[in-house]
JSON list of C-alpha atoms and ligand atoms in Angstrom, two decimals:
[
{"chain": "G", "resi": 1, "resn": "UNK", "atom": "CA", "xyz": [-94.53, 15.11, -192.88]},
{"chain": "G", "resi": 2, "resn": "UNK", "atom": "CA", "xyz": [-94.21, 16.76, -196.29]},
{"chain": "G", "resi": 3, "resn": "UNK", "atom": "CA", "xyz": [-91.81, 15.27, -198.91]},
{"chain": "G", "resi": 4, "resn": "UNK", "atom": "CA", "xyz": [-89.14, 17.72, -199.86]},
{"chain": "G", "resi": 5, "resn": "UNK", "atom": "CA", "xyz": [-87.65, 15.58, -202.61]},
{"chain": "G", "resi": 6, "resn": "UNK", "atom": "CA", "xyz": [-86.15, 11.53, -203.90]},
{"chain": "G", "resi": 7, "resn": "UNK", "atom": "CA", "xyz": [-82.87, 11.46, -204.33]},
{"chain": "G", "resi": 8, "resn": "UNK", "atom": "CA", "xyz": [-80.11, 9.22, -205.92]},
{"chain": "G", "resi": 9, "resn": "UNK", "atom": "CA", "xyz": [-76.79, 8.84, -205.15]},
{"chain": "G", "resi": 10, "resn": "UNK", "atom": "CA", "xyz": [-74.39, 9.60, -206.85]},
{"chain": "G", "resi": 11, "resn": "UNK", "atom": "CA", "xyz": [-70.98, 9.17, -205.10]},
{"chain": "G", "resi": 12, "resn": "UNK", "atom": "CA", "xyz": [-69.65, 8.22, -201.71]},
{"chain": "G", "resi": 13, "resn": "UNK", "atom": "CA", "xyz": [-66.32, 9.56, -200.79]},
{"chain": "G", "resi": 14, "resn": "UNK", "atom": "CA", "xyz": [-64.54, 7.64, -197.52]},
{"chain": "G", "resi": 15, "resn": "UNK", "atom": "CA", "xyz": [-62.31, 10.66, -196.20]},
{"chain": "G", "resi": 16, "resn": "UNK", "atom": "CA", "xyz": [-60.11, 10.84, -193.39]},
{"chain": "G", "resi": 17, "resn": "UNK", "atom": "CA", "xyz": [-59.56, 13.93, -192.14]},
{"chain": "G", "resi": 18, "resn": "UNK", "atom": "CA", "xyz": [-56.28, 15.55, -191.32]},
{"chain": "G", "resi": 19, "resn": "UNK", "atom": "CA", "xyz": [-54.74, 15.92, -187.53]},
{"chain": "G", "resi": 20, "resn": "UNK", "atom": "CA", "xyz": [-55.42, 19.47, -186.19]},
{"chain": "G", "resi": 21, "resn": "UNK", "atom": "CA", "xyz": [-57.72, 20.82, -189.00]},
{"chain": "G", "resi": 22, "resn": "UNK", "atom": "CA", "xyz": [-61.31, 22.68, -188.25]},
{"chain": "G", "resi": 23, "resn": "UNK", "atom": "CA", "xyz": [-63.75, 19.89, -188.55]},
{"chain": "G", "resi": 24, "resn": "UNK", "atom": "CA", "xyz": [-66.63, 21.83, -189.89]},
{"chain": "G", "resi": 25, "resn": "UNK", "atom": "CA", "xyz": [-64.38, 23.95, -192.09]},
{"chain": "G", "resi": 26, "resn": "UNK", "atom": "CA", "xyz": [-62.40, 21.00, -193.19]},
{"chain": "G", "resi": 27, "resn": "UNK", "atom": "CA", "xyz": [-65.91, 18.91, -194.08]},
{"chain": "G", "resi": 28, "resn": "UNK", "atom": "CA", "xyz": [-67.60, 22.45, -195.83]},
{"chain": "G", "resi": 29, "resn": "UNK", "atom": "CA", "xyz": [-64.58, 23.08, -197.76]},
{"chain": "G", "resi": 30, "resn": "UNK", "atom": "CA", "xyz": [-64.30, 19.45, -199.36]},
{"chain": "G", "resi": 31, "resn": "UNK", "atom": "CA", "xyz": [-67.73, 19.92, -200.62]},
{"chain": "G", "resi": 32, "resn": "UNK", "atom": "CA", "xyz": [-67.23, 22.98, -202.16]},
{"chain": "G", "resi": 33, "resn": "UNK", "atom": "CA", "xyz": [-63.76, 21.98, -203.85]},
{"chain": "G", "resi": 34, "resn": "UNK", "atom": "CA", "xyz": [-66.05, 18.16, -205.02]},
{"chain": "G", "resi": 35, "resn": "UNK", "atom": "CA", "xyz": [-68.96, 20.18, -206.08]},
{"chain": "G", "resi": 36, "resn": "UNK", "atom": "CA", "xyz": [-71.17, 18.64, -203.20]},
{"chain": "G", "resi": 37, "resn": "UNK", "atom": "CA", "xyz": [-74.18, 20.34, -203.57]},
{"chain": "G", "resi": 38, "resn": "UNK", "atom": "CA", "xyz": [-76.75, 17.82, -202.24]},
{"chain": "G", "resi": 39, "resn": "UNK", "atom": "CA", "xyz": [-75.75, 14.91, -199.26]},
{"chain": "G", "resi": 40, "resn": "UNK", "atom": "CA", "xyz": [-75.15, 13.63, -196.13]},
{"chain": "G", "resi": 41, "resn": "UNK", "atom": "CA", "xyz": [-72.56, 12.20, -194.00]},
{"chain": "G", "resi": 42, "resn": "UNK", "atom": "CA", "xyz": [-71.76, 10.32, -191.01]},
{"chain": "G", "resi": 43, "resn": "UNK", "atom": "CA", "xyz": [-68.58, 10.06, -188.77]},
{"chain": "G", "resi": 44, "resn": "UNK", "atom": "CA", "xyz": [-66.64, 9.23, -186.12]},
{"chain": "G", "resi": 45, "resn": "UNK", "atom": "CA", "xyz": [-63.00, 9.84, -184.27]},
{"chain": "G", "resi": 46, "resn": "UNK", "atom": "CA", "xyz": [-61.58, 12.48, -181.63]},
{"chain": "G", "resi": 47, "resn": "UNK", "atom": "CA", "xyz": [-61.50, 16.21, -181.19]},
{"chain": "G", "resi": 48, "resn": "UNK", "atom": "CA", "xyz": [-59.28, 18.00, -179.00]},
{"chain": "G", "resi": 49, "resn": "UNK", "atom": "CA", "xyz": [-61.41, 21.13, -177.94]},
{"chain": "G", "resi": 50, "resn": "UNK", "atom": "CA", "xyz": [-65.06, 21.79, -179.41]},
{"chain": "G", "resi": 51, "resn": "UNK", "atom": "CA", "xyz": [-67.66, 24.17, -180.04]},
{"chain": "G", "resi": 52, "resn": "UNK", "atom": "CA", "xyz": [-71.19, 23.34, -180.39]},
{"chain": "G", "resi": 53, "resn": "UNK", "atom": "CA", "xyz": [-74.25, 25.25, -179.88]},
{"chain": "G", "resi": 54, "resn": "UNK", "atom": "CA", "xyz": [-77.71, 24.82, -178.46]},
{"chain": "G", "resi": 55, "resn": "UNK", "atom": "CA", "xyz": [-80.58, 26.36, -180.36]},
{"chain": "G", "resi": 56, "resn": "UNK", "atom": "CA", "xyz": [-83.04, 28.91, -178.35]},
{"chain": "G", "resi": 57, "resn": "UNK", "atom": "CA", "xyz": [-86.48, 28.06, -179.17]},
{"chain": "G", "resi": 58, "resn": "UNK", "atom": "CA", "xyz": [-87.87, 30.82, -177.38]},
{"chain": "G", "resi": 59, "resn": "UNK", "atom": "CA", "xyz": [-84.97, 33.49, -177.90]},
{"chain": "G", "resi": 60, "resn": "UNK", "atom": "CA", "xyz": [-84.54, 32.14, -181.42]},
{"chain": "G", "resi": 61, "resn": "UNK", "atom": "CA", "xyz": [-80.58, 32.37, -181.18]},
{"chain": "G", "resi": 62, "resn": "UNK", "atom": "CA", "xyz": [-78.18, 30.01, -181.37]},
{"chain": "G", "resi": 63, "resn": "UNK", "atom": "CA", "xyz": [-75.92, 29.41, -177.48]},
{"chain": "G", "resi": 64, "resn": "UNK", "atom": "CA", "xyz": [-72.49, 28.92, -178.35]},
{"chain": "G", "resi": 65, "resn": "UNK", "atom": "CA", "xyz": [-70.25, 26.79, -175.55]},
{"chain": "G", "resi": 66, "resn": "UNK", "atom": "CA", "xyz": [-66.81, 26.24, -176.14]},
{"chain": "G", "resi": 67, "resn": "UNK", "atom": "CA", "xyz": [-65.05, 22.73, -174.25]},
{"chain": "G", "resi": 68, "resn": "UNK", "atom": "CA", "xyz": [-61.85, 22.89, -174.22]},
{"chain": "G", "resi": 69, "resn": "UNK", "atom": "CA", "xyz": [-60.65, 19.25, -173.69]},
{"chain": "G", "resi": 70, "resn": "UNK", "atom": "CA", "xyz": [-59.93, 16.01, -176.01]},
{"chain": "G", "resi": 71, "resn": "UNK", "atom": "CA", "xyz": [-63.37, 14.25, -176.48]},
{"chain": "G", "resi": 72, "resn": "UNK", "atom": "CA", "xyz": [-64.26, 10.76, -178.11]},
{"chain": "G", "resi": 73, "resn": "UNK", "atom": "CA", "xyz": [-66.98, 11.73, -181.56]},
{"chain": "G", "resi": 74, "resn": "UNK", "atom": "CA", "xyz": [-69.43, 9.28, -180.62]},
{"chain": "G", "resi": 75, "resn": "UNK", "atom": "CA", "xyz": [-71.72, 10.38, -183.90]},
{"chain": "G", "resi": 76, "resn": "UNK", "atom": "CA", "xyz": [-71.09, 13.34, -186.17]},
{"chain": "G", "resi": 77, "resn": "UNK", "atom": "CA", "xyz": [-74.24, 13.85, -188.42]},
{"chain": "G", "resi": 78, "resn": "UNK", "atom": "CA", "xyz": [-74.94, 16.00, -191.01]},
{"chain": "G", "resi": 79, "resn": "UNK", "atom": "CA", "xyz": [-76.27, 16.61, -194.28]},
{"chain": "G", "resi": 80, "resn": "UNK", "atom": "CA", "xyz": [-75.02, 18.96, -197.28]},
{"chain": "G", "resi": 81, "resn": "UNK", "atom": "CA", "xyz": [-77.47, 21.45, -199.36]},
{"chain": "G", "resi": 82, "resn": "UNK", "atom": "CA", "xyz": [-77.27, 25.07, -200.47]},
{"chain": "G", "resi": 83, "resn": "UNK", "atom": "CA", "xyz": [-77.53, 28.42, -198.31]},
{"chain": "G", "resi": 84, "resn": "UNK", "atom": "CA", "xyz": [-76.57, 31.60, -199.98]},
{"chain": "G", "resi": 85, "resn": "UNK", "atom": "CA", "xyz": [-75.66, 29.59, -203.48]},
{"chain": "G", "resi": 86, "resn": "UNK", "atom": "CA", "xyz": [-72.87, 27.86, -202.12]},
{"chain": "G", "resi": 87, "resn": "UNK", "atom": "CA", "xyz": [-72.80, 24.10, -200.10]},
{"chain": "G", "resi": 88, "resn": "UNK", "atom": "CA", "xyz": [-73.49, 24.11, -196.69]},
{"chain": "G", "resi": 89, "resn": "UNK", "atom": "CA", "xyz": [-72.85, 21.40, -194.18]},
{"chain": "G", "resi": 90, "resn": "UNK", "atom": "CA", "xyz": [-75.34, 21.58, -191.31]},
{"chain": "G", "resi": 91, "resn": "UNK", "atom": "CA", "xyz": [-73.77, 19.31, -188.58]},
{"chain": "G", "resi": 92, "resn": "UNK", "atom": "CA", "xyz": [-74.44, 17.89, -185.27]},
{"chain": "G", "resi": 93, "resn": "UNK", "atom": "CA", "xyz": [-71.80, 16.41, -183.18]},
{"chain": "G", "resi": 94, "resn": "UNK", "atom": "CA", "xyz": [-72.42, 13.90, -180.04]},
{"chain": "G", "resi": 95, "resn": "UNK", "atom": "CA", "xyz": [-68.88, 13.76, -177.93]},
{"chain": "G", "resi": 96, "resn": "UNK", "atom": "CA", "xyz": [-68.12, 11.54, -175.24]},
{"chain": "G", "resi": 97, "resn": "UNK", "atom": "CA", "xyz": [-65.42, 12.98, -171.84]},
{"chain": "G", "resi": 98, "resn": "UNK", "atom": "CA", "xyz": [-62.74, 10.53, -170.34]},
{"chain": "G", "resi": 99, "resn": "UNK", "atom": "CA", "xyz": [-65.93, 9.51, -167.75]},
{"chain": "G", "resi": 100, "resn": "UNK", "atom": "CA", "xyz": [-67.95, 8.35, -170.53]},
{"chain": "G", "resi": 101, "resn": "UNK", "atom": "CA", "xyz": [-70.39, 11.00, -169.76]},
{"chain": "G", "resi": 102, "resn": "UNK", "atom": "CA", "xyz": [-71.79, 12.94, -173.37]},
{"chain": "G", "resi": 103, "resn": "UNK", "atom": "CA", "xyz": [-72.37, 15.85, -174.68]},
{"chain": "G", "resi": 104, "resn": "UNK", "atom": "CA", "xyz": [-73.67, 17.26, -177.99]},
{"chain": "G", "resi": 105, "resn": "UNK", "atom": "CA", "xyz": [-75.09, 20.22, -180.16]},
{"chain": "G", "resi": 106, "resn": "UNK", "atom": "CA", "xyz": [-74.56, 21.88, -183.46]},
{"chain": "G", "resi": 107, "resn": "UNK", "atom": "CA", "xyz": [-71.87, 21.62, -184.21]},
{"chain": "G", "resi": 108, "resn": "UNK", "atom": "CA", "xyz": [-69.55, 25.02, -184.73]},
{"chain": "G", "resi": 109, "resn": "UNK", "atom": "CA", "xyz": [-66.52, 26.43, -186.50]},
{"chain": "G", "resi": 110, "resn": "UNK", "atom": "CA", "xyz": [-63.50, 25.81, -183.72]},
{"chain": "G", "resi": 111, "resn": "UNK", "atom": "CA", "xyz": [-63.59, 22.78, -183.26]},
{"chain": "G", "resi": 112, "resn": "UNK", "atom": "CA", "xyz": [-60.49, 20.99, -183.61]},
{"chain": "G", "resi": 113, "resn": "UNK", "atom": "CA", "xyz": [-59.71, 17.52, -184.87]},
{"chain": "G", "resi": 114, "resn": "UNK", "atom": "CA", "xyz": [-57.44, 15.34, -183.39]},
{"chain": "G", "resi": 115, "resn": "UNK", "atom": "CA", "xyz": [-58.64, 11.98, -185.77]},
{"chain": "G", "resi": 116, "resn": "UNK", "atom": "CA", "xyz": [-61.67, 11.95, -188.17]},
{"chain": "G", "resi": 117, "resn": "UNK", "atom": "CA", "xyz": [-62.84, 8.88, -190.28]},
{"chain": "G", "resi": 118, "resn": "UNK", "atom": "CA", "xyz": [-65.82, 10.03, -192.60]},
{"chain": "G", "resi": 119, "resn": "UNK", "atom": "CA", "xyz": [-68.13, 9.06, -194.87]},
{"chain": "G", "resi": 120, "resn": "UNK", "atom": "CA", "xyz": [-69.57, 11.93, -197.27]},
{"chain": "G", "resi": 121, "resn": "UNK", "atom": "CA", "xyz": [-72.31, 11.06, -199.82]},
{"chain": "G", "resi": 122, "resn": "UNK", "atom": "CA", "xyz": [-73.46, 13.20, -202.96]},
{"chain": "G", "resi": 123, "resn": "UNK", "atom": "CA", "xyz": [-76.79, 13.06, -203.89]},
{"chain": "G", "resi": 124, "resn": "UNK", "atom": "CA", "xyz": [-77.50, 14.05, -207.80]},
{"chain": "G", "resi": 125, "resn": "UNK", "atom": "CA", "xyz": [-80.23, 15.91, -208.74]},
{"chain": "G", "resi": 126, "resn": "UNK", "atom": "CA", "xyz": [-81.41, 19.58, -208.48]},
{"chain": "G", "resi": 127, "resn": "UNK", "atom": "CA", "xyz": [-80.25, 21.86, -205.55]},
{"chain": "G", "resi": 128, "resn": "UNK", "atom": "CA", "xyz": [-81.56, 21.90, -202.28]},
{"chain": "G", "resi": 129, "resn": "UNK", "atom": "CA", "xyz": [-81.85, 25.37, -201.17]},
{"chain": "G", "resi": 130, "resn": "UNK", "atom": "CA", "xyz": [-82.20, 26.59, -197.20]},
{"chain": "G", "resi": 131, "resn": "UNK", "atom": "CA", "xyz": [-84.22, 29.76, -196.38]},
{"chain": "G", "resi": 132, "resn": "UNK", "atom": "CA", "xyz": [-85.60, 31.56, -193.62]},
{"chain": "G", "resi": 133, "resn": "UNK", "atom": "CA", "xyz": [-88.56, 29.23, -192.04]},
{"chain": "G", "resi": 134, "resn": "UNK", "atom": "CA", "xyz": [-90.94, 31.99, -190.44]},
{"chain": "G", "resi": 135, "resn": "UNK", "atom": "CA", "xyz": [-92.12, 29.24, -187.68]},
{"chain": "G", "resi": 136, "resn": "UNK", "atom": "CA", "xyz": [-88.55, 28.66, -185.99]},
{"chain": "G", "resi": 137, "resn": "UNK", "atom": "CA", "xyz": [-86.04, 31.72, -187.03]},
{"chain": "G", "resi": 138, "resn": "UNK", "atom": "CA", "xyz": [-84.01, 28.89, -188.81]},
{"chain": "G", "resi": 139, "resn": "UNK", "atom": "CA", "xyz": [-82.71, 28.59, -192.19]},
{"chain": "G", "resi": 140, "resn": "UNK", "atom": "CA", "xyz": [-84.42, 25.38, -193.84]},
{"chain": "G", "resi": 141, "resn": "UNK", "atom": "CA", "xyz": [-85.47, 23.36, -196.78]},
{"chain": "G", "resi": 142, "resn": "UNK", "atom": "CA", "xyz": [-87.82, 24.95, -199.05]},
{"chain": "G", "resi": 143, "resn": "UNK", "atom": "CA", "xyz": [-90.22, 23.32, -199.95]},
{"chain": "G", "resi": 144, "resn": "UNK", "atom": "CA", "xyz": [-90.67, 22.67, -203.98]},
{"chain": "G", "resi": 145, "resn": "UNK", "atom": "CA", "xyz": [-93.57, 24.90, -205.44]},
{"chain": "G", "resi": 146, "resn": "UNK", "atom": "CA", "xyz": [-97.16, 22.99, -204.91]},
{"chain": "D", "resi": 1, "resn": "ZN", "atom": "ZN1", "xyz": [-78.22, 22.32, -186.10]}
]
């Protein structure tokens, strides 16, 4: 494990977030407008349809699946740092069917939000930027200069 950084916080904002509204747009936008540059965040509620994806290892591209039907959000995880110099919420979603049964990825624009109670916390300090990681075809942390 390498240490990428301490951090304190600096604000925790208790959102809920509106009926209908793209969850993942809806949480990325509210950072940007708050100046979120650096945080994490938890939550919970109901979607009506989803999209989440499943990272390829081996292909090294993201599988999108689309489930079109109202899910429970069991956990909604995700943390808040910078890609392409502007805040980027990197997301993964575990959903739950009528049988109780559960499914879960990344989490992906189009997913829709029938309830969402949130908790979004800034971290202060320097930015956190992501870029390309040569090892897994992902976008990640850099770490700070030796
Ligand atoms: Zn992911």
């Amino acid at each position: 494990m390498r240490l990428v950084r301490t951090v304190k916080s600096q604000e925790i904002f208790v959102v809920r977030l509106p009926f209908t509204c793209d969850l993942l747009s809806e949480l990325t936008r509210f950072c940007r407008e708050r100046g979120i540059r650096l945080g994490h965040l938890s939550g919970l509620g109901a979607v009506r349809r989803a999209v989440i994806a499943y990272y390829d290892q081996s292909k090294r591209q993201y599988e999108n699946r689309v489930l079109n039907e109202p899910m429970e959000i069991i956990s909604l995880l995700g943390n808040i740092s910078m890609k392409e110099e502007q805040p980027f919420v990197h997301a993964h979603i575990a959903l739950a069917r009528r049988d109780g049964s559960v499914i879960g990825g990344h989490l992906c624009e189009g997913t829709e939000v029938f309830a969402g109670e949130c908790v979004i916390e800034a971290f202060a300090g320097d930015d956190l930027v992501r870029a390309p990681d040569p090892d897994t075809g992902l976008q990640l942390w850099k770490f700070p200069n030796p």
